[in-house]
Amino acid sequence: MSSKTTLKYGIVPVLFALLASPLARAASPAPVYAQEALVVSASPLASEAGAEVMRQGGNAFDAAAAVGFVLAVTWPEAGNLGGGGFLVSVTADGTALTLDFREKAPSHAGKNLFLDEDGEVIRDVSLHSPLASGVPGSVDGLLRIWRDHGSGRVSRRELLAPAIRLARDGFIISRELAQTLNAKRELFANNAAAARIFVREDGRPWQAGDLLVQPELATTLSRIARSGREGFYEGPVADLIALQQAATGGLITRDDLASYESKYRDPVRGSYQDYEIVSMGPPSSGGVLVVQMLNMLAAFPVEELGWGSSRYVHLLTEIERRAYADRAEYLGDSDFFPVPVETLTSPGYAADRAATISMERATPSDEVSAGSIEIHESPQTTHYSIVDAEGNAVGVTTTLNASFGSGIVIDGAGFFMNNEMDDFVAKPGVPNLYGLVGGEANAIAPGKRMLSSMSPTVVTRDGKPAMVLGSPGGSTIITTVMQVFLNVAVHDMDIQEAVNAPRHHHQWLPDRIMYEERAFPADVREALEAMGHTLADAPRTIGAANCIRIGEDGLYGAPDPRRQSAAAGY
Ligand code: DON
């Protein structure tokens, strides 16, 4: 690592997005350096709260829970109590663990929940209605990881104290949050409880520097601090959720809440060169696809192609196309559908899939279907990365799905409910919010978890954590994580360059390459089109990867300049 930005003042809020978004490779600033412990998240206040927990003797798991609760206050578009997520960790001794706190379909939700009498999808119900919400998992997940893997030196009250304070006393909002709140004014106006909190009483738009106070959320957080998971899944908060759901046509009952449990899952593992990948398995598709795509790349001289060349973009597009075709067919909640994880992540299967790739011409997506696998009957998001002084590495991706989820706040409890039910397949072949299609594997069923693309990932080398990676971005999360990894592993970028470098994405259907501004110089565009690729009409931003690289001399944090993000550590 040649250069670094040292954390002299404990925190470096990064708002490069104001300068240029995304930045070209050459313009990347140095990563943020910390000697012992580091948090990179979407919110300066959350990163600082996590760093402080570790300064006071907590470990990365304590910090992960504290950051999660603060994000529910200071990053309300995606940080949440009413949503869910995944945590992936490799501890200092090389032990991998993954925790699934994904939302679940309510017990009365059936396969045809979002279909009308003619069997057609009723648009918007899966996104902006009380039926859009799955049973929230975040509170159970954050408390479980703190209880099971925390240092034991941070009490529940201490864990929740920063979040409670920020909700109760308020916090000064950034320009970015002000803009987001103003952009969503119409969404909030549809829900009295949301409007009361997130639309200013005096009617003027939010501005950077305004104070956002959330007293009802402070009360809910205090109940959790006092009573633990019962403070949310039982008692007054559960009553408020269940009563509001019942009164407005939602399906979540008190029983659904009381019976919600986060689950430890088997990590998905793979390798690339001398790195090992540890990532999230079903009900996320992220880990399986990252590993499968890297396995497919093994047959190609990736380094020789050169970063950003038309042949490199072509190759990534072709492996992405094939992996996302498999996602649509085979990926879902493995508690309900026999997801063939072992086959999908095996080098042999990847070699077969990759054998149909031509380096001269694009394979149209209608010529690509899922690989043939015999199934045996056994079976607006945010990512933060943390490494503590002991060397434990933790990545968490959490979400309400769309920005502010369903837009519905639980009256009296002060938090947004997710609209994660849209991640299920409403009808085979009909795309969801992210244009993703699927079938039986991801059909709605009572108590089932909807398929996710969230891909918190820890990369190890010689058994020790080397990188913590992850991103929001719906379907583009998976390709973002893979590209950031390749940027470091193959293209020799430092972690900030790797995060900043323009990205592109293909997901089988629709058959087009999405790309960021400056990703493709004119000759690369022309070469791709000549090979038969279709490019999206216009560039867009892809993901927001808040990542850490663990170097021999310390920790290197890369807050993503595409959205507000900040590193804090010491
Ligand atoms: O779980 C998923 O794949 C989606 N609900 C994630 C949504 C998301 O990343 C939105 N962020 N920008």
Coordinates of C-alpha atoms and ligand atoms in Angstrom, one line a residue:
M1 CA 0.0 0.0 0.0
S2 CA 1.7 3.2 -1.1
S3 CA -0.5 5.9 0.4
K4 CA -3.1 6.2 3.0
T5 CA -5.4 8.6 4.8
T6 CA -4.8 8.3 8.5
L7 CA -7.7 8.6 10.9
K8 CA -6.3 11.5 13.0
Y9 CA -9.7 12.7 14.2
G10 CA -11.2 9.3 14.5
I11 CA -13.6 9.7 11.6
V12 CA -13.5 10.6 8.0
P13 CA -16.9 11.3 6.5
V14 CA -16.6 10.8 2.8
L15 CA -18.7 12.7 0.4
F16 CA -16.7 12.4 -2.8
A17 CA -20.0 11.9 -4.6
L18 CA -20.3 15.7 -4.7
L19 CA -17.1 15.9 -6.7
A20 CA -17.8 13.3 -9.4
S21 CA -19.7 10.1 -9.4
P22 CA -18.4 7.6 -9.9
L23 CA -14.7 8.6 -9.9
A24 CA -12.4 7.3 -12.6
R25 CA -9.7 5.0 -11.4
A26 CA -7.0 7.5 -11.6
A27 CA -8.7 10.0 -9.4
S28 CA -9.1 7.6 -6.4
P29 CA -8.0 9.0 -3.1
A30 CA -6.1 6.7 -0.7
P31 CA -8.1 4.3 1.5
V32 CA -8.7 5.3 5.2
Y33 CA -6.1 3.8 7.4
A34 CA -6.6 2.6 11.0
Q35 CA -4.1 0.6 13.0
E36 CA -6.4 -1.5 15.1
A37 CA -10.1 -1.4 14.5
L38 CA -12.3 0.1 11.7
V39 CA -15.9 0.5 10.7
V40 CA -17.0 1.5 7.3
S41 CA -20.7 2.2 6.9
A42 CA -23.2 4.5 5.3
S43 CA -23.5 6.9 8.3
P44 CA -20.7 8.8 10.0
L45 CA -22.6 8.6 13.3
A46 CA -23.0 4.8 13.0
S47 CA -19.4 4.2 12.1
E48 CA -18.3 6.4 15.1
A49 CA -20.7 4.5 17.4
G50 CA -19.2 1.2 16.3
A51 CA -15.6 2.4 16.7
E52 CA -16.5 3.7 20.2
V53 CA -17.9 0.3 21.2
M54 CA -14.6 -1.3 20.3
R55 CA -12.6 1.5 21.9
Q56 CA -14.5 0.7 25.1
G57 CA -13.5 -3.0 24.9
G58 CA -16.2 -4.5 22.7
N59 CA -15.4 -6.7 19.7
A60 CA -16.5 -6.5 16.1
F61 CA -19.8 -8.4 16.9
D62 CA -20.7 -5.9 19.6
A63 CA -19.9 -3.2 17.1
A64 CA -21.9 -4.8 14.3
A65 CA -25.0 -4.8 16.6
A66 CA -24.5 -1.2 17.8
V67 CA -24.0 0.0 14.2
G68 CA -27.1 -1.8 13.1
F69 CA -29.2 -0.1 15.7
V70 CA -27.7 3.4 15.0
L71 CA -28.3 2.9 11.2
A72 CA -32.0 2.3 12.1
V73 CA -32.0 5.9 13.3
T74 CA -29.5 7.8 11.2
W75 CA -29.9 6.0 7.8
P76 CA -33.7 5.4 7.8
E77 CA -33.9 4.6 4.1
A78 CA -32.2 1.2 4.7
G79 CA -31.0 0.9 8.3
N80 CA -33.9 -0.6 10.1
L81 CA -35.8 -2.3 12.8
G82 CA -38.6 -3.3 10.4
G83 CA -36.4 -5.2 7.9
G84 CA -33.8 -7.9 7.8
G85 CA -30.3 -8.8 6.6
F86 CA -27.3 -11.1 6.7
L87 CA -24.1 -11.2 8.6
V88 CA -20.9 -13.0 7.5
S89 CA -17.9 -13.3 9.7
V90 CA -14.5 -14.9 9.9
T91 CA -13.0 -14.6 13.3
A92 CA -9.3 -14.1 14.1
D93 CA -8.8 -17.9 14.4
G94 CA -10.3 -18.5 11.0
T95 CA -13.7 -19.7 12.1
A96 CA -16.5 -18.7 9.6
L97 CA -20.1 -18.0 10.6
T98 CA -23.1 -16.6 8.8
L99 CA -26.3 -15.4 10.4
D100 CA -29.5 -15.1 8.5
F101 CA -31.9 -12.5 9.8
R102 CA -33.9 -12.3 6.6
E103 CA -37.6 -11.5 6.9
K104 CA -40.1 -14.3 6.5
A105 CA -43.5 -14.5 4.7
P106 CA -46.4 -14.3 7.2
S107 CA -48.0 -17.6 8.1
H108 CA -51.1 -16.7 6.0
A109 CA -49.2 -15.7 2.9
G110 CA -49.9 -18.0 -0.1
K111 CA -48.3 -18.5 -3.4
N112 CA -50.8 -16.3 -5.3
L113 CA -50.8 -13.4 -2.8
F114 CA -50.1 -10.8 -5.5
L115 CA -52.3 -12.2 -8.3
D116 CA -55.7 -11.0 -9.3
E117 CA -58.6 -13.2 -10.3
D118 CA -57.2 -13.6 -13.8
G119 CA -53.8 -14.7 -12.5
E120 CA -52.1 -11.4 -13.3
V121 CA -49.8 -9.6 -11.0
I122 CA -51.3 -6.7 -9.2
R123 CA -48.5 -4.2 -9.5
D124 CA -47.4 -2.2 -6.5
V125 CA -49.2 -4.4 -3.8
S126 CA -45.9 -6.2 -3.2
L127 CA -44.1 -2.8 -2.9
H128 CA -46.4 -0.2 -1.3
S129 CA -49.0 -1.9 0.9
P130 CA -49.2 -3.6 4.2
L131 CA -49.0 -6.9 2.3
A132 CA -45.5 -5.9 1.1
S133 CA -43.9 -6.6 4.4
G134 CA -42.3 -9.8 5.7
V135 CA -41.9 -10.5 9.4
P136 CA -38.9 -8.4 10.4
G137 CA -35.7 -10.1 11.4
S138 CA -33.2 -7.3 12.3
V139 CA -33.8 -7.0 16.0
D140 CA -33.6 -10.8 16.6
G141 CA -30.4 -11.0 14.4
L142 CA -28.6 -8.1 16.0
L143 CA -29.3 -9.2 19.5
R144 CA -28.4 -12.8 18.7
I145 CA -25.0 -11.9 17.3
W146 CA -24.3 -9.6 20.3
R147 CA -25.4 -12.3 22.8
D148 CA -23.7 -15.3 21.1
H149 CA -20.4 -13.7 19.9
G150 CA -20.1 -10.4 21.6
S151 CA -17.2 -9.8 24.0
G152 CA -19.5 -10.0 27.1
R153 CA -18.2 -6.6 28.1
V154 CA -21.0 -4.6 26.5
S155 CA -24.4 -4.7 28.2
R156 CA -27.6 -4.5 26.2
R157 CA -28.3 -1.0 27.5
E158 CA -24.8 0.1 26.5
L159 CA -25.3 -1.5 23.1
L160 CA -28.5 0.5 22.4
A161 CA -27.5 3.7 24.2
P162 CA -26.2 5.6 21.1
A163 CA -29.2 4.7 19.0
I164 CA -31.6 5.7 21.7
R165 CA -29.8 9.0 22.2
L166 CA -29.7 9.9 18.5
A167 CA -33.4 9.0 18.1
R168 CA -34.5 10.9 21.3
D169 CA -32.3 14.0 21.1
G170 CA -32.2 14.0 17.3
F171 CA -29.2 14.3 15.0
I172 CA -28.1 16.8 12.4
I173 CA -28.9 15.5 8.9
S174 CA -26.5 15.6 6.0
R175 CA -27.2 17.1 2.6
E176 CA -27.6 13.6 1.2
L177 CA -30.3 12.6 3.8
A178 CA -32.1 15.9 3.3
Q179 CA -32.2 15.2 -0.4
T180 CA -33.5 11.7 0.0
L181 CA -36.2 12.7 2.5
N182 CA -37.3 15.5 0.2
A183 CA -37.4 13.1 -2.8
K184 CA -39.6 10.7 -0.9
R185 CA -42.1 13.3 0.4
E186 CA -44.9 11.9 -1.7
L187 CA -44.3 8.4 -0.3
F188 CA -44.4 9.7 3.3
A189 CA -47.5 11.7 2.6
N190 CA -49.4 8.5 2.0
N191 CA -48.9 7.4 5.6
A192 CA -49.8 9.6 8.5
A193 CA -47.2 8.2 10.8
A194 CA -44.4 8.5 8.3
A195 CA -45.5 12.1 7.4
R196 CA -45.5 13.1 11.1
I197 CA -41.9 12.2 11.4
F198 CA -40.3 12.6 8.0
V199 CA -42.1 15.6 6.6
R200 CA -41.3 18.9 8.3
E201 CA -44.2 20.4 10.2
D202 CA -43.6 23.9 8.7
G203 CA -43.8 22.4 5.2
R204 CA -40.4 23.6 4.1
P205 CA -38.0 21.0 2.5
W206 CA -35.3 19.4 4.7
Q207 CA -31.9 21.1 4.5
A208 CA -28.5 19.9 5.6
G209 CA -28.1 21.0 9.2
D210 CA -31.7 20.3 10.2
L211 CA -32.4 18.3 13.3
L212 CA -34.3 15.0 12.9
V213 CA -35.9 13.8 16.1
Q214 CA -37.7 10.4 16.3
P215 CA -39.2 10.1 19.8
E216 CA -41.4 7.0 19.0
L217 CA -38.4 5.2 17.6
A218 CA -36.5 6.1 20.8
T219 CA -39.3 4.5 22.9
T220 CA -39.1 1.3 20.8
L221 CA -35.3 1.1 21.1
S222 CA -35.7 1.7 24.9
R223 CA -38.1 -1.3 25.1
I224 CA -35.5 -3.4 23.2
A225 CA -32.8 -2.2 25.6
R226 CA -35.0 -3.2 28.6
S227 CA -36.5 -6.4 27.5
G228 CA -34.4 -7.8 24.6
R229 CA -36.1 -9.4 21.7
E230 CA -39.3 -9.6 23.7
G231 CA -39.3 -5.8 23.7
F232 CA -40.0 -6.0 19.9
Y233 CA -41.5 -9.4 19.1
E234 CA -43.9 -9.4 22.1
G235 CA -45.6 -6.8 24.2
P236 CA -46.5 -3.3 23.1
V237 CA -44.4 -3.1 19.9
A238 CA -45.7 -6.4 18.6
D239 CA -49.2 -5.2 19.5
L240 CA -48.7 -2.1 17.5
I241 CA -47.4 -4.0 14.4
A242 CA -50.1 -6.7 14.5
L243 CA -53.0 -4.2 15.1
Q244 CA -51.8 -1.9 12.3
Q245 CA -51.4 -4.9 10.0
A246 CA -54.9 -6.3 10.8
A247 CA -56.5 -2.9 10.5
T248 CA -55.0 -2.2 7.1
G249 CA -55.2 -5.6 5.4
G250 CA -51.7 -6.9 6.2
L251 CA -51.1 -10.5 7.3
I252 CA -48.4 -10.3 10.0
T253 CA -49.9 -11.6 13.3
R254 CA -48.6 -11.6 16.9
D255 CA -47.8 -15.3 16.4
D256 CA -45.7 -14.5 13.3
L257 CA -43.7 -12.0 15.4
A258 CA -43.3 -14.2 18.5
S259 CA -42.1 -17.1 16.4
Y260 CA -39.6 -15.2 14.3
E261 CA -36.0 -16.5 14.7
S262 CA -32.8 -15.6 13.0
K263 CA -30.7 -18.7 11.9
Y264 CA -27.1 -19.6 11.7
R265 CA -26.5 -21.1 8.2
D266 CA -23.6 -22.9 6.6
P267 CA -21.3 -20.4 4.9
V268 CA -20.8 -20.8 1.2
R269 CA -17.2 -21.2 0.4
G270 CA -15.1 -21.1 -2.7
S271 CA -11.6 -20.1 -3.8
Y272 CA -9.9 -17.9 -6.4
Q273 CA -6.1 -17.9 -6.8
D274 CA -4.8 -18.1 -3.2
Y275 CA -7.9 -16.4 -1.7
E276 CA -10.8 -18.2 0.0
I277 CA -14.2 -16.7 -0.3
V278 CA -16.6 -17.0 2.7
S279 CA -20.1 -15.7 1.9
M280 CA -23.8 -15.9 2.5
G281 CA -25.8 -19.0 1.4
P282 CA -29.5 -19.3 0.8
P283 CA -31.9 -17.6 1.3
S284 CA -29.4 -15.3 -0.3
S285 CA -28.2 -16.0 -3.8
G286 CA -25.2 -13.8 -3.2
G287 CA -22.5 -16.3 -2.0
V288 CA -23.5 -19.0 -4.4
L289 CA -23.3 -16.7 -7.4
V290 CA -20.1 -15.0 -6.4
V291 CA -18.4 -18.4 -6.0
Q292 CA -19.9 -19.8 -9.2
M293 CA -18.8 -16.8 -11.2
L294 CA -15.3 -16.9 -9.9
N295 CA -15.1 -20.6 -10.6
M296 CA -16.2 -19.9 -14.2
L297 CA -13.4 -17.3 -14.5
A298 CA -10.8 -19.9 -13.5
A299 CA -10.6 -21.1 -17.1
F300 CA -9.7 -17.7 -18.6
P301 CA -6.6 -15.5 -18.6
V302 CA -8.4 -12.8 -16.7
E303 CA -5.3 -10.7 -15.9
E304 CA -4.1 -10.7 -19.5
L305 CA -7.4 -9.3 -20.7
G306 CA -6.8 -6.1 -18.8
W307 CA -9.2 -4.2 -16.6
G308 CA -11.9 -2.3 -18.6
S309 CA -11.0 -3.9 -21.9
S310 CA -13.9 -4.9 -24.1
R311 CA -12.8 -8.6 -23.8
Y312 CA -12.8 -8.3 -20.0
V313 CA -16.2 -6.8 -19.9
H314 CA -17.5 -9.4 -22.4
L315 CA -16.1 -12.2 -20.3
L316 CA -17.7 -10.9 -17.0
T317 CA -21.0 -10.4 -18.8
E318 CA -21.0 -13.9 -20.1
I319 CA -20.3 -15.5 -16.7
E320 CA -22.9 -13.2 -15.1
R321 CA -25.5 -14.1 -17.7
R322 CA -25.1 -17.8 -17.0
A323 CA -25.0 -17.5 -13.2
Y324 CA -28.2 -15.3 -13.1
A325 CA -30.0 -17.8 -15.3
D326 CA -29.2 -20.4 -12.6
R327 CA -30.3 -18.0 -9.9
A328 CA -33.8 -17.7 -11.5
E329 CA -34.2 -21.5 -11.6
Y330 CA -32.5 -22.9 -8.5
L331 CA -32.1 -20.3 -5.8
G332 CA -34.6 -19.8 -3.0
D333 CA -35.0 -20.5 0.7
S334 CA -33.3 -23.8 1.3
D335 CA -35.7 -24.6 4.2
F336 CA -38.4 -24.9 1.5
F337 CA -36.6 -25.7 -1.8
P338 CA -33.7 -28.1 -2.3
V339 CA -31.2 -25.5 -3.6
P340 CA -28.3 -27.4 -5.2
V341 CA -25.6 -25.3 -3.4
E342 CA -22.9 -27.9 -3.7
T343 CA -23.3 -28.4 -7.5
L344 CA -23.7 -24.7 -8.2
T345 CA -20.5 -23.9 -6.3
S346 CA -18.4 -26.8 -7.7
P347 CA -15.5 -26.1 -10.1
G348 CA -16.7 -28.9 -12.4
Y349 CA -20.2 -27.5 -12.8
A350 CA -18.7 -24.0 -13.5
A351 CA -16.3 -25.4 -16.1
D352 CA -19.3 -27.0 -17.9
R353 CA -21.2 -23.7 -17.8
A354 CA -18.2 -21.7 -19.0
A355 CA -17.5 -24.1 -21.9
T356 CA -20.3 -22.5 -24.0
I357 CA -18.6 -19.0 -23.7
S358 CA -17.2 -17.7 -26.9
M359 CA -14.6 -14.9 -26.5
E360 CA -15.7 -13.5 -29.9
R361 CA -19.4 -13.1 -29.6
A362 CA -22.1 -12.5 -27.0
T363 CA -24.4 -15.5 -26.3
P364 CA -27.9 -14.0 -26.5
S365 CA -29.8 -14.6 -23.2
D366 CA -32.5 -16.5 -25.0
E367 CA -29.9 -19.1 -25.9
V368 CA -28.9 -19.5 -22.3
S369 CA -31.0 -21.3 -19.8
A370 CA -30.2 -22.7 -16.4
G371 CA -27.8 -25.6 -16.3
S372 CA -29.2 -29.0 -15.9
I373 CA -29.0 -30.1 -12.3
E374 CA -30.7 -33.1 -10.9
I375 CA -32.2 -32.0 -7.6
H376 CA -32.1 -34.4 -4.7
E377 CA -34.8 -34.2 -2.1
S378 CA -32.6 -33.6 0.8
P379 CA -32.4 -31.0 1.1
Q380 CA -32.4 0.5 -0.8
T381 CA -30.1 -1.7 1.5
T382 CA -26.9 -0.8 3.2
H383 CA -23.7 -2.7 3.9
Y384 CA -21.1 -2.2 6.6
S385 CA -17.8 -3.8 7.3
I386 CA -16.0 -4.0 10.6
V387 CA -12.6 -5.4 11.8
D388 CA -11.6 -5.3 15.5
A389 CA -8.3 -5.2 17.2
E390 CA -8.3 -9.0 17.7
G391 CA -8.7 -9.5 13.9
N392 CA -12.3 -10.6 13.8
A393 CA -13.9 -9.5 10.5
V394 CA -17.6 -8.9 10.1
G395 CA -19.7 -7.8 7.2
V396 CA -23.4 -7.0 7.5
T397 CA -25.8 -6.2 4.7
T398 CA -29.3 -5.1 5.8
T399 CA -32.3 -3.6 4.1
L400 CA -36.0 -2.7 4.0
N401 CA -35.7 -3.6 0.3
A402 CA -36.7 -0.4 -1.5
S403 CA -35.7 3.0 -0.1
F404 CA -37.8 3.3 3.2
G405 CA -39.4 -0.1 2.4
S406 CA -43.1 0.0 2.0
G407 CA -43.1 3.6 3.1
I408 CA -45.4 2.6 6.0
V409 CA -44.3 3.5 9.5
I410 CA -45.8 1.6 12.5
D411 CA -47.8 4.2 14.3
G412 CA -46.5 4.7 17.8
A413 CA -43.4 2.6 17.2
G414 CA -41.7 5.0 14.7
F415 CA -40.0 2.6 12.2
F416 CA -40.6 1.7 8.6
M417 CA -41.8 -1.7 7.6
N418 CA -40.0 -3.5 4.8
N419 CA -41.4 -4.3 1.4
E420 CA -39.3 -7.5 1.1
M421 CA -42.3 -9.6 -0.2
D422 CA -41.4 -8.2 -3.6
D423 CA -38.3 -10.3 -3.6
F424 CA -40.4 -13.4 -3.9
V425 CA -41.6 -14.4 -7.4
A426 CA -45.2 -13.1 -7.7
K427 CA -45.6 -15.1 -10.9
P428 CA -43.1 -17.2 -12.8
G429 CA -41.3 -15.0 -15.4
V430 CA -42.7 -11.7 -14.2
P431 CA -39.8 -9.4 -13.1
N432 CA -39.7 -7.8 -9.7
L433 CA -38.4 -4.4 -8.7
Y434 CA -34.9 -5.4 -9.8
G435 CA -36.0 -7.0 -13.1
L436 CA -35.2 -10.4 -11.6
V437 CA -37.3 -13.4 -12.6
G438 CA -37.7 -16.8 -11.1
G439 CA -40.0 -19.7 -10.5
E440 CA -40.9 -22.4 -8.0
A441 CA -37.7 -22.1 -6.0
N442 CA -38.7 -18.6 -4.9
A443 CA -42.5 -18.9 -4.8
I444 CA -44.3 -17.4 -1.8
A445 CA -45.1 -19.9 1.0
P446 CA -46.0 -19.4 4.7
G447 CA -42.9 -18.8 6.8
K448 CA -40.6 -18.9 3.9
R449 CA -37.7 -16.4 3.4
M450 CA -37.7 -14.5 0.1
L451 CA -34.6 -14.9 -2.1
S452 CA -32.0 -12.1 -1.6
S453 CA -29.0 -10.9 -3.6
M454 CA -27.3 -9.5 -0.5
S455 CA -23.7 -10.8 -0.4
P456 CA -21.7 -9.8 2.7
T457 CA -18.4 -11.6 2.1
V458 CA -15.2 -12.1 3.9
V459 CA -12.2 -13.1 1.8
T460 CA -9.4 -14.9 3.6
R461 CA -5.8 -15.7 2.7
D462 CA -3.8 -18.4 4.6
G463 CA -6.9 -18.8 6.8
K464 CA -6.9 -15.2 8.0
P465 CA -9.3 -12.4 7.0
A466 CA -8.0 -10.3 4.2
M467 CA -11.0 -8.4 2.9
V468 CA -14.6 -7.6 4.1
L469 CA -16.8 -6.8 1.1
G470 CA -20.5 -6.0 0.5
S471 CA -22.9 -3.6 -1.1
P472 CA -26.5 -2.5 -1.5
G473 CA -28.0 -2.4 -5.0
G474 CA -30.5 -5.2 -5.4
S475 CA -29.5 -7.6 -8.2
T476 CA -26.3 -5.7 -8.8
I477 CA -24.9 -6.5 -5.3
I478 CA -23.5 -9.8 -6.4
T479 CA -21.6 -8.4 -9.5
T480 CA -20.4 -5.5 -7.4
V481 CA -18.9 -7.7 -4.8
M482 CA -17.2 -9.9 -7.5
Q483 CA -15.8 -6.9 -9.4
V484 CA -14.4 -5.2 -6.2
F485 CA -12.7 -8.5 -5.3
L486 CA -11.3 -9.0 -8.8
N487 CA -10.1 -5.4 -8.8
V488 CA -7.9 -6.2 -5.8
A489 CA -7.0 -9.8 -6.5
V490 CA -6.3 -9.6 -10.2
H491 CA -5.9 -6.0 -11.1
D492 CA -3.8 -5.0 -8.1
M493 CA -5.8 -2.0 -7.0
D494 CA -5.8 -0.8 -3.5
I495 CA -9.2 -1.2 -1.8
Q496 CA -10.3 2.4 -2.4
E497 CA -9.5 2.2 -6.1
A498 CA -11.2 -1.2 -6.3
V499 CA -14.4 0.3 -4.8
N500 CA -14.3 3.5 -6.9
A501 CA -13.6 1.9 -10.2
P502 CA -16.6 2.1 -12.5
R503 CA -18.8 -1.1 -12.6
H504 CA -21.0 -2.9 -15.0
H505 CA -23.7 -5.6 -14.6
H506 CA -25.5 -8.2 -16.5
Q507 CA -28.3 -10.4 -15.0
W508 CA -29.3 -12.7 -17.9
L509 CA -32.7 -11.0 -18.2
P510 CA -33.1 -8.3 -19.4
D511 CA -30.4 -9.0 -21.9
R512 CA -28.4 -5.8 -21.6
I513 CA -25.3 -4.6 -19.9
M514 CA -25.9 -1.9 -17.3
Y515 CA -22.9 0.3 -16.7
E516 CA -21.6 3.3 -14.9
E517 CA -20.6 6.6 -16.3
R518 CA -17.0 6.3 -17.6
A519 CA -17.0 2.5 -17.5
F520 CA -16.8 2.2 -21.2
P521 CA -14.7 4.5 -23.4
A522 CA -16.2 4.8 -27.0
D523 CA -14.0 2.0 -28.5
V524 CA -15.0 -0.4 -25.7
R525 CA -18.7 0.3 -26.3
E526 CA -18.2 -0.2 -30.1
A527 CA -16.3 -3.5 -29.6
L528 CA -19.0 -4.8 -27.2
E529 CA -21.8 -3.9 -29.6
A530 CA -19.9 -5.5 -32.4
M531 CA -19.7 -8.7 -30.4
G532 CA -23.5 -8.7 -30.1
H533 CA -24.0 -7.1 -26.7
T534 CA -26.8 -4.6 -26.0
L535 CA -25.9 -1.8 -23.7
A536 CA -28.5 -0.1 -21.4
D537 CA -29.8 3.2 -22.8
A538 CA -28.0 5.3 -20.2
P539 CA -25.4 4.9 -17.5
R540 CA -26.5 4.5 -13.8
T541 CA -24.9 4.1 -10.5
I542 CA -24.2 0.5 -9.4
G543 CA -24.0 -0.4 -5.7
A544 CA -22.3 1.3 -2.7
A545 CA -19.6 -1.0 -1.5
N546 CA -18.2 -0.1 2.0
C547 CA -15.2 -2.4 2.2
I548 CA -12.1 -3.1 4.3
R549 CA -8.8 -4.6 3.3
I550 CA -6.7 -6.1 6.1
G551 CA -3.1 -5.3 5.4
E552 CA 0.0 -6.5 7.2
D553 CA 0.4 -3.1 8.9
G554 CA -3.2 -2.3 9.6
L555 CA -6.6 -1.8 8.2
Y556 CA -7.6 0.0 5.0
G557 CA -11.2 1.2 4.8
A558 CA -12.9 2.2 1.5
P559 CA -16.1 4.1 2.0
D560 CA -17.9 4.1 -1.4
P561 CA -18.1 7.7 -2.9
R562 CA -21.2 6.8 -4.8
R563 CA -23.4 7.4 -1.7
Q564 CA -22.8 9.0 1.6
S565 CA -20.4 6.8 3.6
A566 CA -17.8 7.1 6.3
A567 CA -15.0 5.3 8.0
A568 CA -14.2 5.5 11.8
G569 CA -11.6 3.7 13.7
Y570 CA -8.4 3.9 15.7
Ligands
DON1 O1 -32.4 -8.8 -0.7 C1 -32.3 -8.2 -1.8 O2 -31.7 -8.7 -2.7 C2 -32.9 -6.9 -2.0 N1 -34.1 -6.7 -1.1 C3 -31.9 -5.8 -1.7 C4 -32.4 -4.4 -2.0 C5 -31.3 -3.4 -2.2 O3 -30.2 -3.8 -2.3 C6 -31.8 -2.0 -2.4 N2 -30.6 -1.2 -2.4 N3 -30.2 -0.4 -3.0

